[in-house]
Tab-separated table of C-alpha atoms in Angstrom:
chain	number	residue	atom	x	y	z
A	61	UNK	CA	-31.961	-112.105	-78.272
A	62	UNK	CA	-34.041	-109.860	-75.853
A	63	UNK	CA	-36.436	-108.151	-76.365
A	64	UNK	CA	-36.013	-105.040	-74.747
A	65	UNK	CA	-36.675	-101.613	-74.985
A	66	UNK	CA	-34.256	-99.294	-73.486
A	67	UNK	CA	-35.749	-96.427	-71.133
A	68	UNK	CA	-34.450	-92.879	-72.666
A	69	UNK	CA	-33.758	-89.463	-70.731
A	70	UNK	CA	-33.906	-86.684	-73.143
A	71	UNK	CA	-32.865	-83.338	-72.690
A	72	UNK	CA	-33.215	-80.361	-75.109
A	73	UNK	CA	-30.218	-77.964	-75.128
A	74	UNK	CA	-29.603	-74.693	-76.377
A	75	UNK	CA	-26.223	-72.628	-76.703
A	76	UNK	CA	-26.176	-69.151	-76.751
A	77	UNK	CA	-23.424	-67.221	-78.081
A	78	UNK	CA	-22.742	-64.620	-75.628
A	79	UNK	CA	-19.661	-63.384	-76.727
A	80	UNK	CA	-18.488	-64.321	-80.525
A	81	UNK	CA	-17.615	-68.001	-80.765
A	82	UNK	CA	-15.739	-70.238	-83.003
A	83	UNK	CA	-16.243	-73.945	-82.933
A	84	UNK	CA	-13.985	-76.094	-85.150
A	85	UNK	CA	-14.755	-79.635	-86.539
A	86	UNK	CA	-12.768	-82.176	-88.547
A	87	UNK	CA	-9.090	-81.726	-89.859
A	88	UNK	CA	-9.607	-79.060	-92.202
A	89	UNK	CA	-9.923	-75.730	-89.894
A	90	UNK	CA	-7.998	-73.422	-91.925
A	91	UNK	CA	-9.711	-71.773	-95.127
A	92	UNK	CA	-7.396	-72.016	-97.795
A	93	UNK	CA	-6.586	-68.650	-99.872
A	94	UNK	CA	-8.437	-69.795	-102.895
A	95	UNK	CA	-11.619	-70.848	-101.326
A	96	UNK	CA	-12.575	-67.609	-100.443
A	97	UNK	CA	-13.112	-64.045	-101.583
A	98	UNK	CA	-13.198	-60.403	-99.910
A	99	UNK	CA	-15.706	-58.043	-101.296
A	100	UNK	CA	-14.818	-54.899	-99.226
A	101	UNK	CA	-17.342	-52.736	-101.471
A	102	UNK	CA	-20.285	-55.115	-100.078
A	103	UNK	CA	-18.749	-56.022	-96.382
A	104	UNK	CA	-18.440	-60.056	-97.126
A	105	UNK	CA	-16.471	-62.414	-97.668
A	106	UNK	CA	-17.349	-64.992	-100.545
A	107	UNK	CA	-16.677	-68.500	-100.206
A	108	UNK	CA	-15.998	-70.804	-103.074
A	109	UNK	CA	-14.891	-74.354	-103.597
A	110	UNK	CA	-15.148	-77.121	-105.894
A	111	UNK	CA	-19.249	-78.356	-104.933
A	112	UNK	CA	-19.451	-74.815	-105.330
A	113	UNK	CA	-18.969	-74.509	-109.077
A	114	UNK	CA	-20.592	-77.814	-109.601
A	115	UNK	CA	-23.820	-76.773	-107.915
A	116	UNK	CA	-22.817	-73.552	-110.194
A	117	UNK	CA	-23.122	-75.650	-113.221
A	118	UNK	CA	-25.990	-77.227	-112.086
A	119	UNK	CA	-28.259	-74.238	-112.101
A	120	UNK	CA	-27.229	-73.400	-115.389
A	121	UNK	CA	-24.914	-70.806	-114.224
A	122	UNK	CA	-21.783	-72.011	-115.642
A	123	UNK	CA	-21.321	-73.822	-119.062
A	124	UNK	CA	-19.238	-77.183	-119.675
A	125	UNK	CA	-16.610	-75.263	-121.131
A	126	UNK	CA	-16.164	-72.592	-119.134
A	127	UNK	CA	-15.004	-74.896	-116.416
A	128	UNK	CA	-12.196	-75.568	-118.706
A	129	UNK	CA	-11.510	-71.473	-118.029
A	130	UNK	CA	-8.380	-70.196	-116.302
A	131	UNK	CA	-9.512	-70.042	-112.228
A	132	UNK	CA	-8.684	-66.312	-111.694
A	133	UNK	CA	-10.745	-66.144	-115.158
A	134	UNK	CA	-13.935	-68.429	-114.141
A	135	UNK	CA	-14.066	-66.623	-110.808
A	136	UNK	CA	-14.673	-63.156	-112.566
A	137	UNK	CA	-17.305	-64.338	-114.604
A	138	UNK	CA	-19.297	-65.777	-111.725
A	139	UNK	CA	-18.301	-62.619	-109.423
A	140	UNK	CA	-20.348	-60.733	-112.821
A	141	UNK	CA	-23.656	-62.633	-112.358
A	142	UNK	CA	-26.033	-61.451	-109.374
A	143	UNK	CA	-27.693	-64.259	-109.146
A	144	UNK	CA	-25.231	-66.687	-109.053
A	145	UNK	CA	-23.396	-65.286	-105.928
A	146	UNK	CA	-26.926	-65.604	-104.176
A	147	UNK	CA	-25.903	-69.351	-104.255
A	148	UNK	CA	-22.324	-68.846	-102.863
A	149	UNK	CA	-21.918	-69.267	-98.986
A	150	UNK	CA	-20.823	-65.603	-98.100
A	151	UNK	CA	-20.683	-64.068	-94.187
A	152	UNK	CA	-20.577	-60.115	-93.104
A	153	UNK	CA	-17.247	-59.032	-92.441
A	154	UNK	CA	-16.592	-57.280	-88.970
A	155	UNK	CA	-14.307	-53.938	-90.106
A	156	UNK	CA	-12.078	-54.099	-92.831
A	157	UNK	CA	-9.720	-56.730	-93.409
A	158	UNK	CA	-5.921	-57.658	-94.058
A	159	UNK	CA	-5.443	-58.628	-97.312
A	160	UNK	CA	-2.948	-61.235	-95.922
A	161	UNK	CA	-4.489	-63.128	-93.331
A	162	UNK	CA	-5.293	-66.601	-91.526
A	163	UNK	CA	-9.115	-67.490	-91.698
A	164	UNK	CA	-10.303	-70.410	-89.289
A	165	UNK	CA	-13.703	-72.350	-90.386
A	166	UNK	CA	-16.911	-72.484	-88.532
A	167	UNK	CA	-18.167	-76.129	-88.270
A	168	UNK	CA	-20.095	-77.062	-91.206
A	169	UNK	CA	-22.558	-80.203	-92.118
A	170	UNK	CA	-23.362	-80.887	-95.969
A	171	UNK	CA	-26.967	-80.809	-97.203
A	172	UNK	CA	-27.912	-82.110	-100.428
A	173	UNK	CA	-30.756	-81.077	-102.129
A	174	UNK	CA	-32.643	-84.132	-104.623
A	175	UNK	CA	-34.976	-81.382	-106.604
A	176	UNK	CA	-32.159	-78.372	-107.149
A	177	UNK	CA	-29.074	-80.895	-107.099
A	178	UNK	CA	-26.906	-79.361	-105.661
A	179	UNK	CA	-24.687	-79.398	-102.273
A	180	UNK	CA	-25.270	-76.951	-99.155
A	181	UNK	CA	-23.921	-76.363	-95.430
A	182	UNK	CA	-25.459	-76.058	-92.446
A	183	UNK	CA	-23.562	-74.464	-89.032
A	184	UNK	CA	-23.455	-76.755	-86.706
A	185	UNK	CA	-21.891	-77.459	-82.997
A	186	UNK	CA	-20.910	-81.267	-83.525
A	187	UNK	CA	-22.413	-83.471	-80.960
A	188	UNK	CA	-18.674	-84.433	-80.699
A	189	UNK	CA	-17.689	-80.939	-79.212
A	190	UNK	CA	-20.861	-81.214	-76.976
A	191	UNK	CA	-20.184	-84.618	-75.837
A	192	UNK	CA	-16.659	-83.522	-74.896
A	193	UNK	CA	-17.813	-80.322	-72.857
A	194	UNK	CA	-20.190	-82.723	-70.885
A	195	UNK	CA	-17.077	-84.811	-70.279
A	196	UNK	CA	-15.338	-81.961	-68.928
A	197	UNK	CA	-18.338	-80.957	-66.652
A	198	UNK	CA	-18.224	-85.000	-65.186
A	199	UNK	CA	-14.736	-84.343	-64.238
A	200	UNK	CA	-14.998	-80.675	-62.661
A	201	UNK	CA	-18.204	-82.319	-60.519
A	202	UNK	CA	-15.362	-84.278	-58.981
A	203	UNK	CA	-12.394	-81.849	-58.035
A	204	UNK	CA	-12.565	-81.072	-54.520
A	205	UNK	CA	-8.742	-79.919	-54.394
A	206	UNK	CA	-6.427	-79.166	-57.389
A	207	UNK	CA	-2.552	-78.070	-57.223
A	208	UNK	CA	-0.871	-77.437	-60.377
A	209	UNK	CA	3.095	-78.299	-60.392
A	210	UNK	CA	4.512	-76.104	-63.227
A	211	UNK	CA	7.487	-74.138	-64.674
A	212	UNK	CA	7.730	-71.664	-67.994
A	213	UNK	CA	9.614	-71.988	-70.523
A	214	UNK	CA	10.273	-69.611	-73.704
A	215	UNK	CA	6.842	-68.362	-71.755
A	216	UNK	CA	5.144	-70.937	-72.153
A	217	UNK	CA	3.527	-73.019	-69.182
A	218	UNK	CA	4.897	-76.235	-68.250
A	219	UNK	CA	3.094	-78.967	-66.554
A	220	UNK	CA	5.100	-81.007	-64.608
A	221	UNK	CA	2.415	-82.965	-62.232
A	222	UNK	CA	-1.239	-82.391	-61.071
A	223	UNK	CA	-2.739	-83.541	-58.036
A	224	UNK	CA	-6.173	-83.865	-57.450
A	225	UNK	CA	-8.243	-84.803	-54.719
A	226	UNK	CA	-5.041	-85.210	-53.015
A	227	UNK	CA	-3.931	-87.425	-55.755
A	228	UNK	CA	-1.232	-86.925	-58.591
A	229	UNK	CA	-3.382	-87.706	-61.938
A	230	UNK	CA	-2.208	-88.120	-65.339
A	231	UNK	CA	-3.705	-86.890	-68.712
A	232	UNK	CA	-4.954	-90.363	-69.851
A	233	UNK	CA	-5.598	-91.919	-66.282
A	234	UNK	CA	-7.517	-88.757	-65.063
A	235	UNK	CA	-11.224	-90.430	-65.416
A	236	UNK	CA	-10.524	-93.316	-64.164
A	237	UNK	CA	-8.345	-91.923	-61.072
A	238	UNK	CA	-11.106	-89.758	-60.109
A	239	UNK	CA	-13.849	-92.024	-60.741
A	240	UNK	CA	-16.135	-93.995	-58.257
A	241	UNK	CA	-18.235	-97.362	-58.825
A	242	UNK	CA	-19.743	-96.521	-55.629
A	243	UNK	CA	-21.851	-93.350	-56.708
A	244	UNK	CA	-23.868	-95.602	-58.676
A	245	UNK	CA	-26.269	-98.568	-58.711
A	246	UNK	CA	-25.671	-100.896	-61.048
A	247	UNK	CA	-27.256	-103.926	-62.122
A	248	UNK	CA	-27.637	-105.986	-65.351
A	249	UNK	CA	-30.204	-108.252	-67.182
A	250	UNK	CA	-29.211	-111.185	-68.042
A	251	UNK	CA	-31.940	-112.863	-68.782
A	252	UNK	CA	-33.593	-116.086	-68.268
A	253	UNK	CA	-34.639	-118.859	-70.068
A	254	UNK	CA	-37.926	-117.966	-70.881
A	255	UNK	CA	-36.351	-115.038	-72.962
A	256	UNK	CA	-37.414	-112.259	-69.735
A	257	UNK	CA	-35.780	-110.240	-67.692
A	258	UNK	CA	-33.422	-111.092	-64.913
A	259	UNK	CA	-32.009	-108.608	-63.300
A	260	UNK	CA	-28.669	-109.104	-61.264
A	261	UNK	CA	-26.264	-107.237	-59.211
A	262	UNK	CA	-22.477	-106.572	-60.165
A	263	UNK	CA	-21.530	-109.754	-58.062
A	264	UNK	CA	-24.215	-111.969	-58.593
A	265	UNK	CA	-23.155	-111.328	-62.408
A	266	UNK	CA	-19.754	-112.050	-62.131
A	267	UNK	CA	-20.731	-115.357	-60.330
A	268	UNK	CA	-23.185	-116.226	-62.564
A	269	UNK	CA	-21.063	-115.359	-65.970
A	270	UNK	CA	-17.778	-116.091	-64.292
A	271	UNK	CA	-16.552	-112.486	-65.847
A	272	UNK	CA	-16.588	-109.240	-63.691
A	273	UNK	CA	-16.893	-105.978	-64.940
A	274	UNK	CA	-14.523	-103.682	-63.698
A	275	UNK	CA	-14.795	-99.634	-62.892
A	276	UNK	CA	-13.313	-98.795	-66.317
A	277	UNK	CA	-16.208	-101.211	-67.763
A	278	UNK	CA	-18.425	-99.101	-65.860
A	279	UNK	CA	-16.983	-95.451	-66.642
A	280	UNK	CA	-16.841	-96.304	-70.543
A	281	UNK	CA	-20.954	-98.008	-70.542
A	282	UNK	CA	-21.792	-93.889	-68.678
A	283	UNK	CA	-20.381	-92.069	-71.998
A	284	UNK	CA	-21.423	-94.512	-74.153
A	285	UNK	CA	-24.908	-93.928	-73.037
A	286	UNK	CA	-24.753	-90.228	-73.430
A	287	UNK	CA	-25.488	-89.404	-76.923
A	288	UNK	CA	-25.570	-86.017	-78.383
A	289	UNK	CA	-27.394	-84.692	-81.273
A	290	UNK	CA	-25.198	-81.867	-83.090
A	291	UNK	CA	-26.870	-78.481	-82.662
A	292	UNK	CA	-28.357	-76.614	-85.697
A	293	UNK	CA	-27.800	-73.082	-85.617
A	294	UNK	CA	-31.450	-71.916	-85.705
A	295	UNK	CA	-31.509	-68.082	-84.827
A	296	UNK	CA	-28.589	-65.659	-85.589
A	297	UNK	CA	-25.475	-65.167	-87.712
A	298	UNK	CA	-22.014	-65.316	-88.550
A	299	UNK	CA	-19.870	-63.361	-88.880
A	300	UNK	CA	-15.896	-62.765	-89.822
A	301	UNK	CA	-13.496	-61.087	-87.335
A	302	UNK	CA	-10.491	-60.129	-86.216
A	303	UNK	CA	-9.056	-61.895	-83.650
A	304	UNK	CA	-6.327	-60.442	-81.658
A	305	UNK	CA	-4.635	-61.378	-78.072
A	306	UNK	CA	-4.657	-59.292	-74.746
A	307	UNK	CA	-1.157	-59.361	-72.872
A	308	UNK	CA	-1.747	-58.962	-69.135
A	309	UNK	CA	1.905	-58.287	-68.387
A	310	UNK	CA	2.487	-55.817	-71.190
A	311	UNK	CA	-1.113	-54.668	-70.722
A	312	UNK	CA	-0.670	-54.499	-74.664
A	313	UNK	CA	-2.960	-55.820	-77.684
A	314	UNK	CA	-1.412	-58.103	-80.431
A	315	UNK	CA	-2.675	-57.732	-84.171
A	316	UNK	CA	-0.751	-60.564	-85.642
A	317	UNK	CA	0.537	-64.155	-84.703
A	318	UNK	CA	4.205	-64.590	-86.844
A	319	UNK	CA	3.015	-61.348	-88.976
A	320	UNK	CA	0.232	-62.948	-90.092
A	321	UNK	CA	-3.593	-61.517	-88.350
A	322	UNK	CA	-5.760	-64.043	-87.215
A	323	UNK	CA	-9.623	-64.271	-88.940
A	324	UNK	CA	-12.395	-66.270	-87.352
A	325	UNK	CA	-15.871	-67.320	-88.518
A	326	UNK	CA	-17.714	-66.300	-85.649
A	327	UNK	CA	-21.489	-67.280	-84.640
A	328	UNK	CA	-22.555	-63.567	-83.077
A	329	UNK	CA	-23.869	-62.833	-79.497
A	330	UNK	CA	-27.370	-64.339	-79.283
A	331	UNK	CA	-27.027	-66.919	-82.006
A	332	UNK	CA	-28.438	-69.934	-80.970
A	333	UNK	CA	-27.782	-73.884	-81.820
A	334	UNK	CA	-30.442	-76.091	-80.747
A	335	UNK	CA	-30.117	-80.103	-80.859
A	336	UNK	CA	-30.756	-83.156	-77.847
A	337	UNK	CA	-28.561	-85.014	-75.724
A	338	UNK	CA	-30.102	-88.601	-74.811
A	339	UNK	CA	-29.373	-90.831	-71.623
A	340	UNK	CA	-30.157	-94.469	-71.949
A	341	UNK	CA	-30.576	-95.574	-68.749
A	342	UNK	CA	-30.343	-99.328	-69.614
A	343	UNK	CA	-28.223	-100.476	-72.465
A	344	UNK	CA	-24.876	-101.792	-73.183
A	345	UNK	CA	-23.459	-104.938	-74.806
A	346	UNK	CA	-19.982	-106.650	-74.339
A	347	UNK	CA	-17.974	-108.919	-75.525
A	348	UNK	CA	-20.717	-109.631	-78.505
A	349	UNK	CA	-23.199	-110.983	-75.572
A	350	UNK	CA	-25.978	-108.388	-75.174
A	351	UNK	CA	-25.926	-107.713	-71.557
A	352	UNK	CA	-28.672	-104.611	-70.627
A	353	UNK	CA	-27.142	-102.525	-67.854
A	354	UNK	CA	-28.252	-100.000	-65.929
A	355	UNK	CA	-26.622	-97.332	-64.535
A	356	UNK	CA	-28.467	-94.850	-61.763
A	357	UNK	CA	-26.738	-92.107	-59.159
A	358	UNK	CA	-27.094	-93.401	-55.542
A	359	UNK	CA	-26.501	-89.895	-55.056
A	360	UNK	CA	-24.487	-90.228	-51.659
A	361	UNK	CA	-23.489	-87.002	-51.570
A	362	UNK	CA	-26.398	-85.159	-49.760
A	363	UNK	CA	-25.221	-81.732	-51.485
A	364	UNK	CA	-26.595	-83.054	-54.683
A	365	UNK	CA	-29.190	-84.956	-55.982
A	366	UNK	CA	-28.790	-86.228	-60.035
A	367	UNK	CA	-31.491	-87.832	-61.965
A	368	UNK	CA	-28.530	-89.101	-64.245
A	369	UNK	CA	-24.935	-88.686	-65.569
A	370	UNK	CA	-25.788	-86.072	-67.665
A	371	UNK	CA	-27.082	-84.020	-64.442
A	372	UNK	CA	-23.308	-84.563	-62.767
A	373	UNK	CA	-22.041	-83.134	-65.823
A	374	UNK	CA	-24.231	-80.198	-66.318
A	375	UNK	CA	-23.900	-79.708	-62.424
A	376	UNK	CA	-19.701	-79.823	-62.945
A	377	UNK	CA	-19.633	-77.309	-66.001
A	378	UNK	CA	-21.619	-74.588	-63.672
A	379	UNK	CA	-19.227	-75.385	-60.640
A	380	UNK	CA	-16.059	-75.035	-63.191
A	381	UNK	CA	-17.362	-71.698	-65.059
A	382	UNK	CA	-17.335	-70.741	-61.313
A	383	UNK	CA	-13.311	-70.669	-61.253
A	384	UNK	CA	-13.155	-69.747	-64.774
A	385	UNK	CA	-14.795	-66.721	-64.419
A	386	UNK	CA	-12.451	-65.715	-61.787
A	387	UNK	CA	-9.497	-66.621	-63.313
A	388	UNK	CA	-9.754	-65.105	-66.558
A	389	UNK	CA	-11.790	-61.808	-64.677
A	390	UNK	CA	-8.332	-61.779	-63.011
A	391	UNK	CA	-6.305	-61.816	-66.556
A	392	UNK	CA	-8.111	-58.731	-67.831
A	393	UNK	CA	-8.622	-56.726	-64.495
A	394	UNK	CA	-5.888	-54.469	-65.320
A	395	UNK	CA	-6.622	-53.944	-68.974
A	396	UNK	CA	-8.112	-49.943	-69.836
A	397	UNK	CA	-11.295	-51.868	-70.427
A	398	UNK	CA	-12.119	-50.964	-66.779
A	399	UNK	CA	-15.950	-51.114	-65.379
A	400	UNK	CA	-16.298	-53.239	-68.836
A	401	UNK	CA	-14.803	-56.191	-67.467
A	402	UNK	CA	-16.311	-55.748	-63.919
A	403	UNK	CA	-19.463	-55.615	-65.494
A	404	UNK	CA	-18.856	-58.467	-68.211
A	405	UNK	CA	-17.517	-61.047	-65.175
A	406	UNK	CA	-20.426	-60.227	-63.135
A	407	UNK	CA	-23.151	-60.880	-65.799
A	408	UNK	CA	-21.318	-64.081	-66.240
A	409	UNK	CA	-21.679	-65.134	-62.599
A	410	UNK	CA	-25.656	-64.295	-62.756
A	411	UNK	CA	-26.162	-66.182	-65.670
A	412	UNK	CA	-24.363	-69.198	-64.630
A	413	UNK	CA	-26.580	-69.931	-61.126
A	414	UNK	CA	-29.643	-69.635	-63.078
A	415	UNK	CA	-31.412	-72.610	-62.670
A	416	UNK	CA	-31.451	-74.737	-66.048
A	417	UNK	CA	-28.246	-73.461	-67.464
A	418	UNK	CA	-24.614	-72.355	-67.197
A	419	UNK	CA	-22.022	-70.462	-68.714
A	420	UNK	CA	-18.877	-72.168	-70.526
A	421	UNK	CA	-16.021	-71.266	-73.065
A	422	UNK	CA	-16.188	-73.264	-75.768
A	423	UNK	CA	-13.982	-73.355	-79.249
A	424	UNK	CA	-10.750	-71.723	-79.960
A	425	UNK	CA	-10.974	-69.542	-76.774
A	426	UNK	CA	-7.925	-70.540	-74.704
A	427	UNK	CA	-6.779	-73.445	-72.319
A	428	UNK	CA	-8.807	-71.897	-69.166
A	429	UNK	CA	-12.275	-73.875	-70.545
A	430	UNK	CA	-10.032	-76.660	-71.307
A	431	UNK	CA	-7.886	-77.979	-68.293
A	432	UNK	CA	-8.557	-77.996	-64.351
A	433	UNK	CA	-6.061	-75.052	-63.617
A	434	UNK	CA	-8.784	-72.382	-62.445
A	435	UNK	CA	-9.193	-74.655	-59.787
A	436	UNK	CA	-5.740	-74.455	-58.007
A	437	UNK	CA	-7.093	-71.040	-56.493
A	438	UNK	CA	-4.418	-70.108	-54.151
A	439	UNK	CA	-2.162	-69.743	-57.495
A	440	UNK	CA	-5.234	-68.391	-59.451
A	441	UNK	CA	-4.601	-65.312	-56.733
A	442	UNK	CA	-0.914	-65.297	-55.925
A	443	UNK	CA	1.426	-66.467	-58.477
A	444	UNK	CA	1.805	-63.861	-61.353
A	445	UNK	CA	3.500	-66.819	-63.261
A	446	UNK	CA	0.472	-69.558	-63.714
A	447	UNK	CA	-2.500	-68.095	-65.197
A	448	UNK	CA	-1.962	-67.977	-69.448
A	449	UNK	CA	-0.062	-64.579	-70.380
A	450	UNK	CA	-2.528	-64.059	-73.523
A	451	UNK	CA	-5.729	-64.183	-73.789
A	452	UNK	CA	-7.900	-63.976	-77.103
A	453	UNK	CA	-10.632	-61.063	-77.776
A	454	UNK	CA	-11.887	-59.762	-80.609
A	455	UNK	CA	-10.747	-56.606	-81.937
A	456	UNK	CA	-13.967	-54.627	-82.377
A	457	UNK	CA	-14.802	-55.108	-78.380
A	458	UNK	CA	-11.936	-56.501	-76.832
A	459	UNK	CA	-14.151	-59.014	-74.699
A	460	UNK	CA	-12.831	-62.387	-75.042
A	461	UNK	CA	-14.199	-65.055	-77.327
A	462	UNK	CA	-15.971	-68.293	-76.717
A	463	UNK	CA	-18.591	-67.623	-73.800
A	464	UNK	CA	-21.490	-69.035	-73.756
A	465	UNK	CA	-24.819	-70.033	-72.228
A	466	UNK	CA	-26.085	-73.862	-72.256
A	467	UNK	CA	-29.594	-74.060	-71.439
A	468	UNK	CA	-30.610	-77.678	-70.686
A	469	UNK	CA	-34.422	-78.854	-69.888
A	470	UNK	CA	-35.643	-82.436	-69.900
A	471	UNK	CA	-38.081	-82.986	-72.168
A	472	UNK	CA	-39.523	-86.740	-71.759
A	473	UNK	CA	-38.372	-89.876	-70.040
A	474	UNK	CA	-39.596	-92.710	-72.507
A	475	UNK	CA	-38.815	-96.039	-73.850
A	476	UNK	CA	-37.949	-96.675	-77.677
């Protein structure tokens, strides 16, 4: 096998909440009623569930046989000891809340702790949900036109064909429609007998292995080379709120979704998550025969110049939040929120062309940070029928949720 080491861009990245933000993770998003516990006396919300009463019992807190107790019963025994809600995960509630409501998780990682023995959680951004905004960003970096072909139906907004760049794109297909072998350099070592390096071209390898690599090949060995830490939230808090939508025809706000008021863990304006996303410039493997590829922007497009993949993407999310900001600025424009908005949209737009960063929606904070629609503009301005009818805010400031700003700096370009 060869001995190489592959050479490593890393970049250290920051997300700022700048509105309240919600990131899911994993199948189970909804709290159920018995994990958790409103203390409107202290403002929280207590959260218990079964690592909860074992750490419980742990500590010394509970006895053997009192987890033989009635639930409703063990529950107001531990409620009774001080101390032992110090080791319950509990948030600040935002207002008062509905006694009957629906209360979506924060993303959580599990820390276990050898000397105490017992099991904690950490709030995290999964380097999933990162990894998929940067895919997002590689996309927008390559939509020069959009139109959007839609109808409603029961209100709801119908897709019916897209056509980028001048050509009609599918869900599944759209990466690989838009994408272009010819933006990059590629070559591959396949070594020589000696057990060095031997770098080839795209050709010369398909002559020499008698297999050729295709664009897909190519477009799957970029995202397999990104890799992204999941970010620790390191300054701030969260919070629970009330979530409630913001019609732009009725120019009305809705408390409830089926009768039932919506409840979000919420990281709070200025929390931060910090973590690392990680080019390798020269690594890949298939069919079980190591090949070493590398993959580097020829950068033929003289309006911008990219060190790496990760660059297109971080370039494409700022050049998307551009058309996002407009489009949803446009939802709430005729809200009573007034010079609130103005001011909001334009603080967006200053952040978002500051060098090293951007602004983006992330988590449960519509389908505008989600799909390519802001980018069919002449319907963005005309057609009172295609931007999203609703829009979600919270209820305390009626801003919407799920802005923030990524700060991204390159730390060190090294070799493992």
């Amino acid at each position: 096998m060869l001995d190489i080491k592959p050479s490593v861009d890393i970049y250290e990245v920051e997300i700022e909440a700048i509105t309240p933000i919600s990131v899911g993770g994993g199948e189970e998003t909804v709290y159920e009623s018995y994990e958790y516990f409103i203390n409107q006396d202290e403002g929280r919300i207590y959260f218990i569930t079964l690592e909860d009463l074992v750490n419980l019992y742990n500590l010394g807190f509970i006895k053997e046989e009192e987890l033989e107790y009635e639930y409703s019963k063990l529950i107001e025994k531990i409620f009774k000891l001080p101390e032992a809600k110090k080791h319950l995960k509990s948030v600040k509630i935002a207002g008062e809340v509905d006694n009957r409501l629906k209360l979506y998780k924060f993303a959580r990682i599990k820390e276990f702790s050898l000397e105490k023995q017992i099991v904690g959680e950490k709030p995290v951004i999964f380097g999933s949900t990162l990894k998929g905004i940067l895919r997002t960003g590689y996309l927008a970096q390559r939509v020069k036109s959009c139109k959007y072909d839609f109808y409603r139906k029961n209100n709801k907004l119908i897709l019916k064909k897209a056509v980028i760049n001048k050509k009609e794109v599918f869900n599944n297909e759209v990466y690989k429609q838009l994408f272009n072998i010819s933006d990059y350099d590629v070559s591959l070592n396949i070594g020589d007998s000696a057990g060095g390096e031997n770098w080839v071209t795209l050709e010369e390898f398909s002559e020499k292995t008698k297999r050729a690599l295709t664009s897909d090949d190519i477009l799957t060995a970029i995202f397999r080379s990104i890799v992204c830490s999941d970010l620790s939230l390191e300054a701030g808090e969260l919070m629970v709120e009330k979530v409630i939508k913001f019609n732009r025809r009725s120019k009305k706000f809705k408390e409830k979704m089926e009768g039932i008021p919506l409840y979000f863990e919420m990281a709070q304006p200025k929390a931060k998550f910090i973590g690392q996303i990680k080019y390798k410039n020269d690594t890949g493997n298939y069919d079980k025969q190591l090949s070493i590829i590398s993959i580097q922007n020829r950068n033929l497009d003289k309006e911008y110049t990219f060190l790496n993949p990760v660059e297109e993407c971080f370039s494409g999310l700022k050049k998307m939040s551009r058309y996002v900001i407009e489009a949803e600025r446009r939802i709430l424009q005729d809200s009573f929120l007034g010079d609130q908005v103005r001011d909001f949209y334009k603080m967006l737009k200053e952040e978002n062309e500051k060098e090293g960063q951007c602004v983006f929606k992330v988590g449960y904070s519509g389908i505008l940070g989600k799909t390519l629609m802001s980018f069919d503009e002449d319907k963005v301005k005309n057609n009172n029928l295609y931007l999203p009818y609703t829009i979600n805010v919270t209820e305390k400031t009626k801003l919407p949720i799920g802005w923030v700003k990524i700060a991204y700096n390159i730390s060190s370009n090294e070799e493992y």
